[in-house]
PDB file of C-alpha atoms in Angstrom:
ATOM      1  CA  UNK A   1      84.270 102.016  58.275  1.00 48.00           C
ATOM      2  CA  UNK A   2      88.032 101.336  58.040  1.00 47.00           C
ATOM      3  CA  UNK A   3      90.012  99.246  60.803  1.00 48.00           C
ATOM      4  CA  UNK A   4      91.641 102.797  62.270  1.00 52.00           C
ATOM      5  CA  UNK A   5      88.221 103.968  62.280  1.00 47.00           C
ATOM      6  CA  UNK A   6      86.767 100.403  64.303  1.00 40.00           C
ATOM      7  CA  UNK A   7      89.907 100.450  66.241  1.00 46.00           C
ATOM      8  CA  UNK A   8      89.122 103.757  67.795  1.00 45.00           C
ATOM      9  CA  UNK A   9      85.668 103.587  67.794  1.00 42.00           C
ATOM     10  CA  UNK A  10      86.341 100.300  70.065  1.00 47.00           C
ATOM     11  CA  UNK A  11      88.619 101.989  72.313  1.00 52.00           C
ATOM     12  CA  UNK A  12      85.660 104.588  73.096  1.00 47.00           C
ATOM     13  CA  UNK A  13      83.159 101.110  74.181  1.00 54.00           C
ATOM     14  CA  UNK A  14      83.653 100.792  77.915  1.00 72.00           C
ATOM     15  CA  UNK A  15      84.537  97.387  78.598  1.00 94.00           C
ATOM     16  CA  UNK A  16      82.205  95.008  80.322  1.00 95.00           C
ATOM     17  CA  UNK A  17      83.837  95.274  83.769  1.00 96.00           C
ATOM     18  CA  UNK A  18      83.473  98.847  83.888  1.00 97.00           C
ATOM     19  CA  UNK A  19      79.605  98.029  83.006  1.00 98.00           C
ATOM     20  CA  UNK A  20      79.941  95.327  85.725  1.00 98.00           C
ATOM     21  CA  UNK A  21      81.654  98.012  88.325  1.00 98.00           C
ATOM     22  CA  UNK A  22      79.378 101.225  87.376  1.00 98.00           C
ATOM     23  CA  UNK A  23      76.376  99.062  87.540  1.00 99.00           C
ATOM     24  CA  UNK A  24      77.533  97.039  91.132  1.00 99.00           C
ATOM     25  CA  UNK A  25      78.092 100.071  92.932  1.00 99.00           C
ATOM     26  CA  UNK A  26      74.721 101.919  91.758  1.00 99.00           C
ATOM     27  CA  UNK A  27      72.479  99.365  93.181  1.00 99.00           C
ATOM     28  CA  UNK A  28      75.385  99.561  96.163  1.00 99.00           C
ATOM     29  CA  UNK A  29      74.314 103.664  96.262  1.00 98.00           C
ATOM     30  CA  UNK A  30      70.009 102.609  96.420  1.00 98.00           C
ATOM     31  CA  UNK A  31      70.713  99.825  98.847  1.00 98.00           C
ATOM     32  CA  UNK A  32      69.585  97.134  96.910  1.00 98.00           C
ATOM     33  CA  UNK A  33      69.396  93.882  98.302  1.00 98.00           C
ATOM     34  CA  UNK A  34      71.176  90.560  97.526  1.00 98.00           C
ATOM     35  CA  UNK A  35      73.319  91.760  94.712  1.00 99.00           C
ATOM     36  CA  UNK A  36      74.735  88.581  92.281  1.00 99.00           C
ATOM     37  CA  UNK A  37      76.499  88.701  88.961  1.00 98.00           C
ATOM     38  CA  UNK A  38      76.382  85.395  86.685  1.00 98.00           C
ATOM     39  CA  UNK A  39      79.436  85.136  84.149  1.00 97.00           C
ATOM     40  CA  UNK A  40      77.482  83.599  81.203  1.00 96.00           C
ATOM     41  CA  UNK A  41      80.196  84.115  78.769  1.00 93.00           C
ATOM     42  CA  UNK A  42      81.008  80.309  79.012  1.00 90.00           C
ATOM     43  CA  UNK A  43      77.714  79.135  78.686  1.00 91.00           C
ATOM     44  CA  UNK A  44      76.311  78.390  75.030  1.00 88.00           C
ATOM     45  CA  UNK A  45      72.460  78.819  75.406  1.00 89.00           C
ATOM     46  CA  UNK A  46      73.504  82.114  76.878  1.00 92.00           C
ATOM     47  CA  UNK A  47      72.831  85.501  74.807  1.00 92.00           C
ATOM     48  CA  UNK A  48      74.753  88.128  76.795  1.00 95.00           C
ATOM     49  CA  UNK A  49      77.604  87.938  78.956  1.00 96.00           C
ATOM     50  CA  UNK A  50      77.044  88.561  82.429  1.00 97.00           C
ATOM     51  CA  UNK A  51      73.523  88.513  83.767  1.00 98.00           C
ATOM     52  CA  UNK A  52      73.040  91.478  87.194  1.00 99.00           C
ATOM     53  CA  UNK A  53      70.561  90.904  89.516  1.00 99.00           C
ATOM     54  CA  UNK A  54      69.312  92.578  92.811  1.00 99.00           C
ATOM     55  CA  UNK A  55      66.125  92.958  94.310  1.00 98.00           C
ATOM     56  CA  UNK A  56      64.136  95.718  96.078  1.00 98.00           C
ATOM     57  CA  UNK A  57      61.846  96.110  98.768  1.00 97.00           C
ATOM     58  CA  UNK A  58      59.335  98.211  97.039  1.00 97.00           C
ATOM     59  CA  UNK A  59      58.381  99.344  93.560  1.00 96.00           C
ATOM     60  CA  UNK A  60      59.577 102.375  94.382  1.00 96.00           C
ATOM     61  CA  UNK A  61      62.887 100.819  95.588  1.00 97.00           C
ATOM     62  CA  UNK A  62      62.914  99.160  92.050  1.00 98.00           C
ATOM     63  CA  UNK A  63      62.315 102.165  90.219  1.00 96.00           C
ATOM     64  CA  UNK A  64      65.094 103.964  91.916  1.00 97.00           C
ATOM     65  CA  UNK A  65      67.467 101.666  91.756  1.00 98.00           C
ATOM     66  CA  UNK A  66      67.150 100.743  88.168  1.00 98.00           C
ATOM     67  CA  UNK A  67      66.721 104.827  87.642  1.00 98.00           C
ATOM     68  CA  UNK A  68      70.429 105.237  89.109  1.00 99.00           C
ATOM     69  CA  UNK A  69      71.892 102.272  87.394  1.00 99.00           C
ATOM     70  CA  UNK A  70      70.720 104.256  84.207  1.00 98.00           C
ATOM     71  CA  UNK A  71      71.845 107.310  85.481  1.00 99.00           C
ATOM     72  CA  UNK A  72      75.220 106.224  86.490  1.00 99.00           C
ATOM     73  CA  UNK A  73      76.410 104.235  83.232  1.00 98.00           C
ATOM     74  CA  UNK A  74      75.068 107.354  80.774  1.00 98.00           C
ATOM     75  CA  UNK A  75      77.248 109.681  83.020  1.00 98.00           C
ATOM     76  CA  UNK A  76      80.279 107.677  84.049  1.00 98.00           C
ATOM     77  CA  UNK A  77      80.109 105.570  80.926  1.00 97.00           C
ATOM     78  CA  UNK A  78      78.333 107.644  78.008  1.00 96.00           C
ATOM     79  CA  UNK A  79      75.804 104.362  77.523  1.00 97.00           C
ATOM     80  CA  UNK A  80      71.928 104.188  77.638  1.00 97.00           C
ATOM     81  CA  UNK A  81      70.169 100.780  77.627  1.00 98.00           C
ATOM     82  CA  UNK A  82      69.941  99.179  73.700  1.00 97.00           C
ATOM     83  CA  UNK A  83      66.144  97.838  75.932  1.00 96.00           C
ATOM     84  CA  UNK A  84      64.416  98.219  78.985  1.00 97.00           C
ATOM     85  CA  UNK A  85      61.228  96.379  80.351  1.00 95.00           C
ATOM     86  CA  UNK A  86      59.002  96.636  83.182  1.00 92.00           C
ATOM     87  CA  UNK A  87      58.718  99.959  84.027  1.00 81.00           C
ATOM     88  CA  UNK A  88      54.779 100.206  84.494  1.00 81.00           C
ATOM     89  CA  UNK A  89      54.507  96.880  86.912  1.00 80.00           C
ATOM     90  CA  UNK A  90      56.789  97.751  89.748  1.00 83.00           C
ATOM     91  CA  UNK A  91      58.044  94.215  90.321  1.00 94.00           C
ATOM     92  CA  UNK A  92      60.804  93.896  87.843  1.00 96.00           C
ATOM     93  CA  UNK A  93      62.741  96.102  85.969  1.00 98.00           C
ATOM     94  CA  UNK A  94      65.200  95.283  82.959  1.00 98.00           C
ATOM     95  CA  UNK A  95      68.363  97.263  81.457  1.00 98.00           C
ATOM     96  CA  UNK A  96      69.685  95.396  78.685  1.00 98.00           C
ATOM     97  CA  UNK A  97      73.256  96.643  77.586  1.00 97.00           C
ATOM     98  CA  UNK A  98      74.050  93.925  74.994  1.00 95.00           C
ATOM     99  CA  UNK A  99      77.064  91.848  77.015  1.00 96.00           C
ATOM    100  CA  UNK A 100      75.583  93.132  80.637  1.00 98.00           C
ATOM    101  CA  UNK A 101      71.937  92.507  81.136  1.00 98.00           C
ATOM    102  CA  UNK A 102      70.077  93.930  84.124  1.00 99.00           C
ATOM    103  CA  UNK A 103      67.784  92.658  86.803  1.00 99.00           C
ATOM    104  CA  UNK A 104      65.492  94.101  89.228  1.00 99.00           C
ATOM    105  CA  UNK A 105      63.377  92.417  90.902  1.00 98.00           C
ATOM    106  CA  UNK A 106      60.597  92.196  93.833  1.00 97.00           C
ATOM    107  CA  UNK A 107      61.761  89.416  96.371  1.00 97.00           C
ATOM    108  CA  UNK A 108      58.727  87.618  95.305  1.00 97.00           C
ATOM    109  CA  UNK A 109      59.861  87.538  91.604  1.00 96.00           C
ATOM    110  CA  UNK A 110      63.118  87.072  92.284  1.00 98.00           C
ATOM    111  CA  UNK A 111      62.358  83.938  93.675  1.00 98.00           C
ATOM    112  CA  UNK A 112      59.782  83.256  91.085  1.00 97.00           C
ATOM    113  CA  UNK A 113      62.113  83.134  88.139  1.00 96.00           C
ATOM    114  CA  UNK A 114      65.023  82.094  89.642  1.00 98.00           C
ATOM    115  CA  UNK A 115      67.446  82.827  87.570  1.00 98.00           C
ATOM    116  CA  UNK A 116      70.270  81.808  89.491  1.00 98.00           C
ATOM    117  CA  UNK A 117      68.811  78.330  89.742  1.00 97.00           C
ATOM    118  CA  UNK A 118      67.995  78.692  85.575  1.00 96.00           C
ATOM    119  CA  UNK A 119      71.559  79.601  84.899  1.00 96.00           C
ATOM    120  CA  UNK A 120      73.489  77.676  87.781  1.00 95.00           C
ATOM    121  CA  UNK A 121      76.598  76.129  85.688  1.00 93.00           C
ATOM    122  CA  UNK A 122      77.410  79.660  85.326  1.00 96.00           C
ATOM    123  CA  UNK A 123      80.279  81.393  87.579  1.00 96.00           C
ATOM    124  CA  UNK A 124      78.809  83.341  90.498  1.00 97.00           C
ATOM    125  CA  UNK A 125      79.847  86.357  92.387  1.00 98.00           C
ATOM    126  CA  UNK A 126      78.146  88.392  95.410  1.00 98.00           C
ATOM    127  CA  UNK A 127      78.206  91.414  96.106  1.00 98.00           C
ATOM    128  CA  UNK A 128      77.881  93.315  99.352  1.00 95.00           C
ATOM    129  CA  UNK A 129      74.936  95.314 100.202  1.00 89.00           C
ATOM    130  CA  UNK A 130      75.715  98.817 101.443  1.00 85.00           C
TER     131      UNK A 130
END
């Protein structure tokens, strides 16, 4: 592939905020709860960019909003997960999309991992639920 050719096939990559803003205001459409992006891009351990995570109050919750985060970044965005996990258990879900990766979780879970305590030197934002 030539550099016009990489040029203009990187023009065509939605950027990570549009990711980010796709992403935010699906789980904002399923009502998911407690909705926190962690900028990772300055941490070195780190292997994506931003880490998204929400939880639900049900599996099926989970399922549906991980379903229209899918749904909305294949038809605003043209992009499908490079990995997903966590479909069969109902307690977490993940959408990996290489510099945005994806997080569903029960409450329980949630507070299981804790990835916001795991990854606390990163930057922080909240987002409203609707």
């Amino acid at each position: 592939m030539n550099k016009q050719e990489l040029s203009q096939k990187e023009e065509k990559m939605p950027q990570l905020q549009d990711l980010l803003a796709v992403a935010v205001e699906a789980m904002q459409d399923r009502k998911a709860v407690n909705i926190v992006s962690l900028d990772l891009s300055g941490v070195d351990e780190a292997s994506t960019n931003i880490f998204l995570i929400c939880h639900g109050t049900s599996s099926t919750h989970i399922n549906g909003i991980a379903k229209n985060i899918e749904k909305a970044l294949w038809e605003q965005l043209g992009e499908r997960p490079n990995h997903t996990e966590g479909k069969q258990g109902g307690h977490w879900r993940l959408l990996d999309y290489f510099t945005l990766v994806i997080h569903v979780f029960n409450e329980e879970k949630r507070k299981f991992y804790n990835l916001e305590g795991l990854w606390s030197d990163a930057d922080r934002k909240e987002y409203p639920t609707l």
